[in-house]
Amino acid sequence: MHADRTVQNRAAARAAELPGSEHTHQFTGDWEVWKAGGKVFMLQTSMPGEPVVILKADPSDAETLRASHTSISRGYHMNKKHWITIRPGADIEQELVDDLVTESYLLVVAGLPRQSRPVDPDTFSFLPSAD
């Protein structure tokens, strides 16, 4: 069975566009990790046969996203209030993936000391590349 990696591929492409984004691999397990300023903003792994993307989210936004998208659930192996998991699904559009990756990145950047921020999270408006 071929796993649908569309969401993972789109999320990775968007993360690569973000200033100061660093892609690493976890030493144990099958996890890919994206960081800004040394802080994690995105993880990717596979749950039994299903590739997923795990992102930081504002708690109220996370609740709304879970209620309105069947392919979005609580953060897998993360704080269930502040992280979401995205699975491939018909209700997940590329623009939504771009927005959620960018929002996760900005939440992490906003928590960094000002001198360590790759961008100003209050004014950042980088648009994703058109595919």
mmCIF file of C-alpha atoms in Angstrom, residues 65-127:
data_model
loop_
_atom_site.group_PDB
_atom_site.id
_atom_site.type_symbol
_atom_site.label_atom_id
_atom_site.label_comp_id
_atom_site.label_asym_id
_atom_site.label_seq_id
_atom_site.Cartn_x
_atom_site.Cartn_y
_atom_site.Cartn_z
ATOM 1 C CA LEU A 65 -9.350 23.260 13.286
ATOM 2 C CA ARG A 66 -10.074 19.905 14.914
ATOM 3 C CA ALA A 67 -13.803 20.628 14.893
ATOM 4 C CA SER A 68 -13.876 21.654 11.229
ATOM 5 C CA HIS A 69 -11.402 19.176 9.651
ATOM 6 C CA THR A 70 -11.630 15.419 10.084
ATOM 7 C CA SER A 71 -7.961 15.108 9.059
ATOM 8 C CA ILE A 72 -6.756 17.299 11.947
ATOM 9 C CA SER A 73 -6.457 15.869 15.449
ATOM 10 C CA ARG A 74 -4.591 16.519 18.706
ATOM 11 C CA GLY A 75 -0.797 16.591 18.570
ATOM 12 C CA TYR A 76 0.681 13.102 18.342
ATOM 13 C CA HIS A 77 3.208 12.650 21.192
ATOM 14 C CA MET A 78 3.031 16.394 21.928
ATOM 15 C CA ASN A 79 1.097 18.728 24.231
ATOM 16 C CA LYS A 80 -2.502 18.120 23.137
ATOM 17 C CA LYS A 81 -3.501 21.732 23.768
ATOM 18 C CA HIS A 82 -0.717 23.437 21.787
ATOM 19 C CA TRP A 83 -0.043 20.994 18.937
ATOM 20 C CA ILE A 84 -2.093 19.485 16.104
ATOM 21 C CA THR A 85 -1.581 16.472 13.845
ATOM 22 C CA ILE A 86 -2.504 16.660 10.159
ATOM 23 C CA ARG A 87 -3.226 13.508 8.182
ATOM 24 C CA PRO A 88 -3.772 13.269 4.432
ATOM 25 C CA GLY A 89 -7.404 13.845 3.571
ATOM 26 C CA ALA A 90 -9.784 15.469 1.136
ATOM 27 C CA ASP A 91 -10.433 18.322 3.583
ATOM 28 C CA ILE A 92 -6.750 19.373 3.652
ATOM 29 C CA GLU A 93 -5.887 21.822 0.879
ATOM 30 C CA GLN A 94 -2.382 23.020 0.007
ATOM 31 C CA GLU A 95 -3.173 26.564 1.122
ATOM 32 C CA LEU A 96 -4.284 25.306 4.528
ATOM 33 C CA VAL A 97 -1.027 23.365 4.924
ATOM 34 C CA ASP A 98 0.966 26.480 3.970
ATOM 35 C CA ASP A 99 -0.974 28.600 6.463
ATOM 36 C CA LEU A 100 -0.647 26.099 9.308
ATOM 37 C CA VAL A 101 3.103 25.604 8.792
ATOM 38 C CA THR A 102 3.618 29.374 8.661
ATOM 39 C CA GLU A 103 1.527 29.925 11.791
ATOM 40 C CA SER A 104 3.445 27.244 13.686
ATOM 41 C CA TYR A 105 6.729 28.849 12.644
ATOM 42 C CA LEU A 106 5.551 32.320 13.707
ATOM 43 C CA LEU A 107 4.350 31.050 17.109
ATOM 44 C CA VAL A 108 7.806 29.623 17.752
ATOM 45 C CA VAL A 109 9.630 32.703 16.409
ATOM 46 C CA ALA A 110 7.516 34.976 18.636
ATOM 47 C CA GLY A 111 8.794 33.049 21.663
ATOM 48 C CA LEU A 112 12.453 33.589 20.768
ATOM 49 C CA PRO A 113 14.501 36.467 22.164
ATOM 50 C CA ARG A 114 14.161 39.444 19.790
ATOM 51 C CA GLN A 115 17.814 39.305 18.741
ATOM 52 C CA SER A 116 17.440 35.619 17.781
ATOM 53 C CA ARG A 117 14.339 35.999 15.611
ATOM 54 C CA PRO A 118 14.885 35.383 11.879
ATOM 55 C CA VAL A 119 11.820 37.581 11.164
ATOM 56 C CA ASP A 120 9.492 39.913 13.039
ATOM 57 C CA PRO A 121 6.452 37.690 13.698
ATOM 58 C CA ASP A 122 4.149 40.732 13.835
ATOM 59 C CA THR A 123 4.993 41.951 10.326
ATOM 60 C CA PHE A 124 6.029 38.771 8.479
ATOM 61 C CA SER A 125 3.957 38.300 5.333
ATOM 62 C CA PHE A 126 5.972 35.952 3.125
ATOM 63 C CA LEU A 127 3.671 34.316 0.597
#
